[in-house]
């Protein structure tokens, strides 16, 4: 699979009083793109919770804000796994305006931990998630 992209329209609620997207909202947009990437791969997080007692939590995030997004912009948010650990996934993510790579507004690297929902301890990735990630990483080579 190539870079997965999820569209996001900027609403007034996403902006500060100057009409510029509030910085923390970029992390929300990235979260949505990762969730939609999983869904696109046939994996629903509520099913993982119910069937395997698995949740994902952000372990670390590094974000570079390059240019501002504004009210009513249409953005594309990417989600691409770049590394698999025993109990984690690392994603590279980019926020574009006006189509893919037309204008890069923000880039990020997010590491997500796989946790047991009952005790919040790290646990191995479920087999179906690991299979999808391995396939993605092989496609990237």
CSV table of N, CA and C in Angstrom, one decimal:
chain,number,residue,atom,x,y,z
A,1,UNK,N,0.8,-1.2,0.0
A,1,UNK,CA,0.0,0.0,0.0
A,1,UNK,C,0.9,1.2,0.0
A,2,UNK,N,0.5,2.2,-0.8
A,2,UNK,CA,1.2,3.5,-0.7
A,2,UNK,C,0.8,4.3,0.5
A,3,UNK,N,1.2,5.4,0.6
A,3,UNK,CA,0.9,6.3,1.7
A,3,UNK,C,-0.7,6.4,1.9
A,4,UNK,N,-1.2,6.1,3.0
A,4,UNK,CA,-2.6,6.2,3.3
A,4,UNK,C,-2.9,7.6,3.6
A,5,UNK,N,-4.0,8.2,3.0
A,5,UNK,CA,-4.4,9.6,3.2
A,5,UNK,C,-5.8,9.7,3.7
A,6,UNK,N,-6.1,10.5,4.6
A,6,UNK,CA,-7.4,10.8,5.2
A,6,UNK,C,-7.7,12.3,5.1
A,7,UNK,N,-8.8,12.6,4.5
A,7,UNK,CA,-9.2,14.1,4.3
A,7,UNK,C,-9.7,14.6,5.6
A,8,UNK,N,-9.4,15.9,5.9
A,8,UNK,CA,-9.9,16.6,7.1
A,8,UNK,C,-10.2,18.0,6.6
A,9,UNK,N,-11.4,18.4,6.9
A,9,UNK,CA,-11.8,19.8,6.6
A,9,UNK,C,-11.6,20.6,7.9
A,10,UNK,N,-11.1,21.8,7.9
A,10,UNK,CA,-10.9,22.6,9.0
A,10,UNK,C,-12.1,23.4,9.3
A,11,UNK,N,-12.6,23.2,10.5
A,11,UNK,CA,-13.8,23.9,11.0
A,11,UNK,C,-13.4,25.0,12.0
A,12,UNK,N,-14.3,25.9,12.2
A,12,UNK,CA,-14.0,27.0,13.1
A,12,UNK,C,-13.5,26.5,14.5
A,13,UNK,N,-14.1,25.4,15.0
A,13,UNK,CA,-13.7,24.9,16.3
A,13,UNK,C,-12.3,24.4,16.3
A,14,UNK,N,-11.7,24.2,15.1
A,14,UNK,CA,-10.3,23.7,15.1
A,14,UNK,C,-9.3,24.9,15.2
A,15,UNK,N,-9.8,26.1,15.1
A,15,UNK,CA,-8.9,27.3,15.0
A,15,UNK,C,-8.8,28.1,16.3
A,16,UNK,N,-7.8,29.0,16.3
A,16,UNK,CA,-7.8,30.0,17.4
A,16,UNK,C,-8.5,31.2,16.9
A,17,UNK,N,-8.5,32.3,17.7
A,17,UNK,CA,-9.3,33.5,17.3
A,17,UNK,C,-8.7,34.2,16.0
A,18,UNK,N,-7.6,33.7,15.5
A,18,UNK,CA,-7.0,34.3,14.3
A,18,UNK,C,-7.4,33.4,13.1
A,19,UNK,N,-8.1,32.4,13.3
A,19,UNK,CA,-8.5,31.5,12.2
A,19,UNK,C,-7.4,30.5,11.8
A,20,UNK,N,-6.4,30.3,12.7
A,20,UNK,CA,-5.3,29.4,12.4
A,20,UNK,C,-5.5,28.2,13.3
A,21,UNK,N,-5.2,27.0,12.7
A,21,UNK,CA,-5.4,25.7,13.4
A,21,UNK,C,-4.6,25.7,14.7
A,22,UNK,N,-5.2,25.4,15.8
A,22,UNK,CA,-4.5,25.3,17.0
A,22,UNK,C,-3.6,24.1,17.0
A,23,UNK,N,-2.3,24.2,17.5
A,23,UNK,CA,-1.3,23.2,17.2
A,23,UNK,C,-1.7,21.8,17.7
A,24,UNK,N,-2.4,21.7,18.8
A,24,UNK,CA,-2.7,20.4,19.4
A,24,UNK,C,-3.7,19.6,18.5
A,25,UNK,N,-4.4,20.3,17.6
A,25,UNK,CA,-5.3,19.7,16.7
A,25,UNK,C,-4.7,18.8,15.7
A,26,UNK,N,-3.4,19.2,15.3
A,26,UNK,CA,-2.7,18.3,14.4
A,26,UNK,C,-2.5,16.9,14.9
A,27,UNK,N,-2.3,16.8,16.2
A,27,UNK,CA,-2.2,15.5,16.8
A,27,UNK,C,-3.5,14.7,16.7
A,28,UNK,N,-4.6,15.4,16.9
A,28,UNK,CA,-6.0,14.8,16.7
A,28,UNK,C,-6.2,14.3,15.3
A,29,UNK,N,-5.8,15.1,14.3
A,29,UNK,CA,-5.9,14.7,12.9
A,29,UNK,C,-5.1,13.5,12.6
A,30,UNK,N,-3.8,13.5,13.2
A,30,UNK,CA,-3.0,12.3,13.0
A,30,UNK,C,-3.6,11.1,13.6
A,31,UNK,N,-4.2,11.2,14.8
A,31,UNK,CA,-4.8,10.1,15.5
A,31,UNK,C,-5.9,9.5,14.6
A,32,UNK,N,-6.7,10.4,14.0
A,32,UNK,CA,-7.8,10.0,13.2
A,32,UNK,C,-7.3,9.2,12.0
A,33,UNK,N,-6.2,9.7,11.4
A,33,UNK,CA,-5.6,9.0,10.2
A,33,UNK,C,-5.1,7.6,10.6
A,34,UNK,N,-4.5,7.5,11.7
A,34,UNK,CA,-4.0,6.2,12.1
A,34,UNK,C,-5.2,5.2,12.3
A,35,UNK,N,-6.3,5.7,13.0
A,35,UNK,CA,-7.5,4.9,13.2
A,35,UNK,C,-8.1,4.5,11.8
A,36,UNK,N,-8.2,5.4,10.9
A,36,UNK,CA,-8.7,5.1,9.6
A,36,UNK,C,-7.8,4.2,8.8
A,37,UNK,N,-6.5,4.3,9.0
A,37,UNK,CA,-5.6,3.4,8.3
A,37,UNK,C,-5.9,1.9,8.8
A,38,UNK,N,-6.0,1.8,10.1
A,38,UNK,CA,-6.4,0.4,10.6
A,38,UNK,C,-7.7,-0.1,10.0
A,39,UNK,N,-8.7,0.8,10.0
A,39,UNK,CA,-10.0,0.5,9.5
A,39,UNK,C,-9.9,0.1,8.0
A,40,UNK,N,-9.1,0.8,7.2
A,40,UNK,CA,-8.8,0.5,5.8
A,40,UNK,C,-8.2,-0.9,5.7
A,41,UNK,N,-7.4,-1.3,6.7
A,41,UNK,CA,-6.7,-2.6,6.6
A,41,UNK,C,-7.6,-3.7,7.2
A,42,UNK,N,-8.9,-3.3,7.5
A,42,UNK,CA,-9.8,-4.3,8.0
A,42,UNK,C,-9.8,-4.6,9.5
A,43,UNK,N,-9.2,-3.7,10.3
A,43,UNK,CA,-9.0,-3.8,11.7
A,43,UNK,C,-9.8,-2.7,12.4
A,44,UNK,N,-10.7,-3.1,13.3
A,44,UNK,CA,-11.5,-2.2,14.1
A,44,UNK,C,-11.0,-2.2,15.5
A,45,UNK,N,-10.7,-1.1,16.1
A,45,UNK,CA,-10.2,-1.0,17.4
A,45,UNK,C,-11.1,-1.5,18.5
A,46,UNK,N,-12.4,-1.3,18.3
A,46,UNK,CA,-13.4,-1.8,19.3
A,46,UNK,C,-13.4,-3.3,19.3
A,47,UNK,N,-13.2,-3.9,18.1
A,47,UNK,CA,-13.2,-5.4,18.0
A,47,UNK,C,-11.9,-5.9,18.7
A,48,UNK,N,-10.8,-5.2,18.5
A,48,UNK,CA,-9.6,-5.6,19.2
A,48,UNK,C,-9.8,-5.6,20.7
A,49,UNK,N,-10.4,-4.5,21.2
A,49,UNK,CA,-10.7,-4.4,22.6
A,49,UNK,C,-11.6,-5.5,23.1
A,50,UNK,N,-12.7,-5.7,22.4
A,50,UNK,CA,-13.7,-6.7,22.9
A,50,UNK,C,-13.1,-8.2,22.7
A,51,UNK,N,-12.5,-8.5,21.6
A,51,UNK,CA,-12.1,-9.8,21.4
A,51,UNK,C,-10.7,-10.2,21.9
A,52,UNK,N,-9.8,-9.3,22.0
A,52,UNK,CA,-8.4,-9.6,22.4
A,52,UNK,C,-7.9,-8.8,23.6
A,53,UNK,N,-8.8,-7.9,24.1
A,53,UNK,CA,-8.4,-7.0,25.2
A,53,UNK,C,-7.2,-6.2,25.0
A,54,UNK,N,-7.1,-5.6,23.7
A,54,UNK,CA,-6.0,-4.8,23.3
A,54,UNK,C,-6.4,-3.4,23.1
A,55,UNK,N,-5.6,-2.4,23.5
A,55,UNK,CA,-5.7,-1.0,23.2
A,55,UNK,C,-4.4,-0.5,22.7
A,56,UNK,N,-4.4,0.6,22.1
A,56,UNK,CA,-3.2,1.3,21.6
A,56,UNK,C,-3.1,2.7,22.4
A,57,UNK,N,-1.9,3.1,22.8
A,57,UNK,CA,-1.7,4.4,23.4
A,57,UNK,C,-0.5,5.0,22.8
A,58,UNK,N,-0.5,6.3,22.6
A,58,UNK,CA,0.7,7.0,22.1
A,58,UNK,C,1.8,7.0,23.2
A,59,UNK,N,2.9,6.5,22.8
A,59,UNK,CA,4.1,6.4,23.7
A,59,UNK,C,5.0,7.6,23.5
A,60,UNK,N,5.1,8.1,22.3
A,60,UNK,CA,5.9,9.3,22.0
A,60,UNK,C,5.4,9.9,20.7
A,61,UNK,N,5.6,11.2,20.6
A,61,UNK,CA,5.3,11.9,19.4
A,61,UNK,C,6.3,13.1,19.2
A,62,UNK,N,6.7,13.2,18.0
A,62,UNK,CA,7.6,14.3,17.6
A,62,UNK,C,6.9,15.0,16.4
A,63,UNK,N,6.6,16.3,16.5
A,63,UNK,CA,5.9,17.0,15.5
A,63,UNK,C,6.7,18.2,15.1
A,64,UNK,N,6.8,18.5,13.8
A,64,UNK,CA,7.3,19.7,13.2
A,64,UNK,C,6.2,20.5,12.5
A,65,UNK,N,6.0,21.7,13.0
A,65,UNK,CA,5.0,22.6,12.4
A,65,UNK,C,5.6,23.5,11.4
A,66,UNK,N,5.3,23.3,10.2
A,66,UNK,CA,6.0,24.1,9.1
A,66,UNK,C,5.3,25.3,8.6
A,67,UNK,N,4.0,25.1,8.4
A,67,UNK,CA,3.1,26.2,7.9
A,67,UNK,C,1.8,26.1,8.5
A,68,UNK,N,1.0,27.2,8.7
A,68,UNK,CA,-0.3,27.1,9.4
A,68,UNK,C,-1.4,26.6,8.4
A,69,UNK,N,-2.3,25.9,9.0
A,69,UNK,CA,-3.6,25.6,8.2
A,69,UNK,C,-4.6,26.6,8.8
A,70,UNK,N,-5.6,26.9,7.9
A,70,UNK,CA,-6.6,27.9,8.3
A,70,UNK,C,-8.0,27.4,8.2
A,71,UNK,N,-8.9,28.1,8.7
A,71,UNK,CA,-10.3,27.8,8.7
A,71,UNK,C,-10.7,27.5,7.2
A,72,UNK,N,-11.5,26.4,7.1
A,72,UNK,CA,-12.1,26.0,5.8
A,72,UNK,C,-11.1,25.3,4.8
A,73,UNK,N,-9.8,25.2,5.2
A,73,UNK,CA,-8.8,24.4,4.4
A,73,UNK,C,-9.3,22.9,4.4
A,74,UNK,N,-9.0,22.3,3.3
A,74,UNK,CA,-9.1,20.9,3.1
A,74,UNK,C,-7.7,20.3,3.2
A,75,UNK,N,-7.5,19.4,4.2
A,75,UNK,CA,-6.2,18.8,4.4
A,75,UNK,C,-6.2,17.3,4.1
A,76,UNK,N,-5.1,16.8,3.8
A,76,UNK,CA,-4.9,15.3,3.7
A,76,UNK,C,-3.9,14.9,4.8
A,77,UNK,N,-4.2,14.0,5.6
A,77,UNK,CA,-3.4,13.5,6.7
A,77,UNK,C,-2.9,12.1,6.3
A,78,UNK,N,-1.6,11.9,6.3
A,78,UNK,CA,-1.1,10.6,6.0
A,78,UNK,C,-0.8,9.8,7.2
A,79,UNK,N,-0.8,8.5,7.0
A,79,UNK,CA,-0.4,7.5,8.1
A,79,UNK,C,0.3,6.4,7.4
A,80,UNK,N,1.6,6.2,7.8
A,80,UNK,CA,2.4,5.2,7.2
A,80,UNK,C,3.3,4.5,8.3
A,81,UNK,N,3.0,3.2,8.5
A,81,UNK,CA,3.9,2.5,9.5
A,81,UNK,C,5.3,2.4,8.9
A,82,UNK,N,6.3,2.7,9.8
A,82,UNK,CA,7.7,2.6,9.3
A,82,UNK,C,8.5,1.7,10.2
A,83,UNK,N,8.0,1.3,11.3
A,83,UNK,CA,8.8,0.4,12.2
A,83,UNK,C,7.8,-0.4,13.1
A,84,UNK,N,8.1,-1.7,13.2
A,84,UNK,CA,7.4,-2.5,14.1
A,84,UNK,C,8.3,-3.0,15.2
A,85,UNK,N,7.8,-2.8,16.5
A,85,UNK,CA,8.5,-3.4,17.6
A,85,UNK,C,7.7,-4.6,18.1
A,86,UNK,N,8.1,-5.2,19.2
A,86,UNK,CA,7.4,-6.3,19.7
A,86,UNK,C,6.0,-5.9,20.2
A,87,UNK,N,5.9,-4.8,20.8
A,87,UNK,CA,4.7,-4.3,21.4
A,87,UNK,C,4.4,-2.8,20.9
A,88,UNK,N,4.9,-2.4,19.8
A,88,UNK,CA,4.7,-1.0,19.3
A,88,UNK,C,4.8,-0.9,17.8
A,89,UNK,N,4.2,0.2,17.4
A,89,UNK,CA,4.3,0.6,16.0
A,89,UNK,C,4.7,2.0,15.9
A,90,UNK,N,5.5,2.3,14.9
A,90,UNK,CA,6.0,3.7,14.7
A,90,UNK,C,5.4,4.1,13.3
A,91,UNK,N,4.8,5.3,13.3
A,91,UNK,CA,4.2,5.9,12.1
A,91,UNK,C,4.9,7.2,11.8
A,92,UNK,N,5.1,7.4,10.5
A,92,UNK,CA,5.4,8.7,10.0
A,92,UNK,C,4.2,9.3,9.4
A,93,UNK,N,3.9,10.5,9.7
A,93,UNK,CA,2.7,11.2,9.3
A,93,UNK,C,3.0,12.6,8.8
A,94,UNK,N,2.2,13.0,7.8
A,94,UNK,CA,2.3,14.3,7.2
A,94,UNK,C,1.0,14.9,7.0
A,95,UNK,N,0.9,16.2,7.1
A,95,UNK,CA,-0.3,17.0,6.9
A,95,UNK,C,-0.1,17.8,5.7
A,96,UNK,N,-0.9,17.6,4.6
A,96,UNK,CA,-0.8,18.3,3.4
A,96,UNK,C,-2.0,19.2,3.2
A,97,UNK,N,-1.8,20.3,2.5
A,97,UNK,CA,-2.9,21.2,2.0
A,97,UNK,C,-2.9,21.2,0.5
A,98,UNK,N,-4.1,21.2,-0.1
A,98,UNK,CA,-4.2,21.2,-1.5
A,98,UNK,C,-3.7,20.0,-2.3
A,99,UNK,N,-3.9,18.9,-1.7
A,99,UNK,CA,-3.5,17.6,-2.3
A,99,UNK,C,-2.2,17.1,-1.9
A,100,UNK,N,-1.9,15.9,-2.3
A,100,UNK,CA,-0.7,15.3,-1.9
A,100,UNK,C,0.6,16.1,-2.3
A,101,UNK,N,1.4,16.4,-1.3
A,101,UNK,CA,2.6,17.1,-1.5
A,101,UNK,C,2.5,18.4,-2.2
A,102,UNK,N,1.3,19.0,-2.3
A,102,UNK,CA,1.2,20.3,-2.9
A,102,UNK,C,1.8,21.3,-1.9
A,103,UNK,N,1.5,21.1,-0.6
A,103,UNK,CA,2.1,22.0,0.4
A,103,UNK,C,2.1,21.2,1.7
A,104,UNK,N,3.3,21.0,2.3
A,104,UNK,CA,3.4,20.3,3.5
A,104,UNK,C,3.3,21.3,4.7
A,105,UNK,N,2.3,21.0,5.6
A,105,UNK,CA,2.1,21.9,6.7
A,105,UNK,C,2.8,21.4,8.0
A,106,UNK,N,2.8,20.1,8.1
A,106,UNK,CA,3.2,19.5,9.4
A,106,UNK,C,3.7,18.1,9.1
A,107,UNK,N,4.8,17.7,9.8
A,107,UNK,CA,5.2,16.3,9.8
A,107,UNK,C,5.3,15.8,11.2
A,108,UNK,N,5.2,14.4,11.3
A,108,UNK,CA,5.3,13.9,12.7
A,108,UNK,C,5.7,12.4,12.6
A,109,UNK,N,6.3,12.0,13.7
A,109,UNK,CA,6.6,10.6,14.0
A,109,UNK,C,6.0,10.2,15.3
A,110,UNK,N,5.1,9.2,15.2
A,110,UNK,CA,4.4,8.8,16.4
A,110,UNK,C,4.6,7.3,16.7
A,111,UNK,N,5.0,7.0,17.9
A,111,UNK,CA,5.1,5.6,18.4
A,111,UNK,C,3.9,5.3,19.2
A,112,UNK,N,3.3,4.2,18.9
A,112,UNK,CA,2.1,3.7,19.5
A,112,UNK,C,2.4,2.4,20.2
A,113,UNK,N,2.1,2.3,21.5
A,113,UNK,CA,2.3,1.1,22.3
A,113,UNK,C,1.0,0.2,22.2
A,114,UNK,N,1.2,-1.1,22.2
A,114,UNK,CA,0.1,-2.0,22.2
A,114,UNK,C,0.0,-2.5,23.7
A,115,UNK,N,-1.2,-2.3,24.3
A,115,UNK,CA,-1.3,-2.6,25.7
A,115,UNK,C,-2.5,-3.5,26.0
A,116,UNK,N,-2.3,-4.3,27.1
A,116,UNK,CA,-3.4,-5.1,27.6
A,116,UNK,C,-4.4,-4.1,28.2
A,117,UNK,N,-5.7,-4.2,27.8
A,117,UNK,CA,-6.7,-3.3,28.3
A,117,UNK,C,-7.0,-3.4,29.8
A,118,UNK,N,-6.7,-4.6,30.4
A,118,UNK,CA,-7.0,-4.8,31.8
A,118,UNK,C,-6.0,-4.3,32.7
A,119,UNK,N,-4.7,-4.3,32.4
A,119,UNK,CA,-3.7,-3.8,33.3
A,119,UNK,C,-2.8,-2.8,32.7
A,120,UNK,N,-3.0,-2.4,31.4
A,120,UNK,CA,-2.2,-1.4,30.7
A,120,UNK,C,-0.7,-1.7,30.6
A,121,UNK,N,-0.4,-3.0,30.7
A,121,UNK,CA,1.0,-3.4,30.5
A,121,UNK,C,1.2,-3.7,29.0
A,122,UNK,N,2.4,-3.5,28.5
A,122,UNK,CA,2.7,-3.8,27.1
A,122,UNK,C,2.4,-5.3,26.8
A,123,UNK,N,2.0,-5.5,25.6
A,123,UNK,CA,1.7,-6.9,25.1
A,123,UNK,C,2.1,-7.0,23.6
A,124,UNK,N,2.3,-8.1,23.1
A,124,UNK,CA,2.7,-8.2,21.7
A,124,UNK,C,1.5,-7.8,20.8
A,125,UNK,N,1.8,-7.3,19.6
A,125,UNK,CA,0.8,-6.9,18.7
A,125,UNK,C,-0.1,-8.1,18.4
A,126,UNK,N,-1.4,-8.0,18.2
A,126,UNK,CA,-2.2,-9.1,17.8
A,126,UNK,C,-1.7,-9.6,16.4
A,127,UNK,N,-1.9,-10.9,16.2
A,127,UNK,CA,-1.4,-11.5,14.9
A,127,UNK,C,-1.9,-10.7,13.7
A,128,UNK,N,-3.2,-10.4,13.7
A,128,UNK,CA,-3.8,-9.8,12.5
A,128,UNK,C,-3.2,-8.4,12.3
A,129,UNK,N,-2.9,-7.7,13.3
A,129,UNK,CA,-2.2,-6.3,13.2
A,129,UNK,C,-0.8,-6.5,12.7
A,130,UNK,N,-0.1,-7.5,13.3
A,130,UNK,CA,1.3,-7.7,12.9
A,130,UNK,C,1.4,-8.1,11.4
A,131,UNK,N,0.5,-8.9,10.9
A,131,UNK,CA,0.5,-9.3,9.5
A,131,UNK,C,0.3,-8.1,8.6
A,132,UNK,N,-0.6,-7.2,8.9
A,132,UNK,CA,-0.8,-6.0,8.1
A,132,UNK,C,0.4,-5.2,8.1
A,133,UNK,N,1.0,-5.0,9.2
A,133,UNK,CA,2.2,-4.1,9.3
A,133,UNK,C,3.4,-4.7,8.6
A,134,UNK,N,3.6,-6.0,8.7
A,134,UNK,CA,4.7,-6.7,8.0
A,134,UNK,C,4.5,-6.5,6.5
A,135,UNK,N,3.3,-6.7,6.0
A,135,UNK,CA,3.0,-6.5,4.6
A,135,UNK,C,3.2,-5.0,4.2
A,136,UNK,N,2.9,-4.1,5.0
A,136,UNK,CA,3.1,-2.7,4.7
A,136,UNK,C,4.6,-2.4,4.6
A,137,UNK,N,5.3,-2.9,5.6
A,137,UNK,CA,6.8,-2.6,5.6
A,137,UNK,C,7.5,-3.3,4.4
A,138,UNK,N,7.0,-4.4,4.0
A,138,UNK,CA,7.6,-5.1,2.8
A,138,UNK,C,7.3,-4.3,1.5
A,139,UNK,N,6.0,-3.8,1.5
A,139,UNK,CA,5.7,-3.0,0.3
A,139,UNK,C,6.5,-1.7,0.2
A,140,UNK,N,7.0,-1.2,1.3
A,140,UNK,CA,7.8,0.0,1.3
A,140,UNK,C,9.2,-0.2,0.8
A,141,UNK,N,9.6,-1.4,0.9
A,141,UNK,CA,11.0,-1.7,0.5
A,141,UNK,C,11.2,-1.7,-1.0
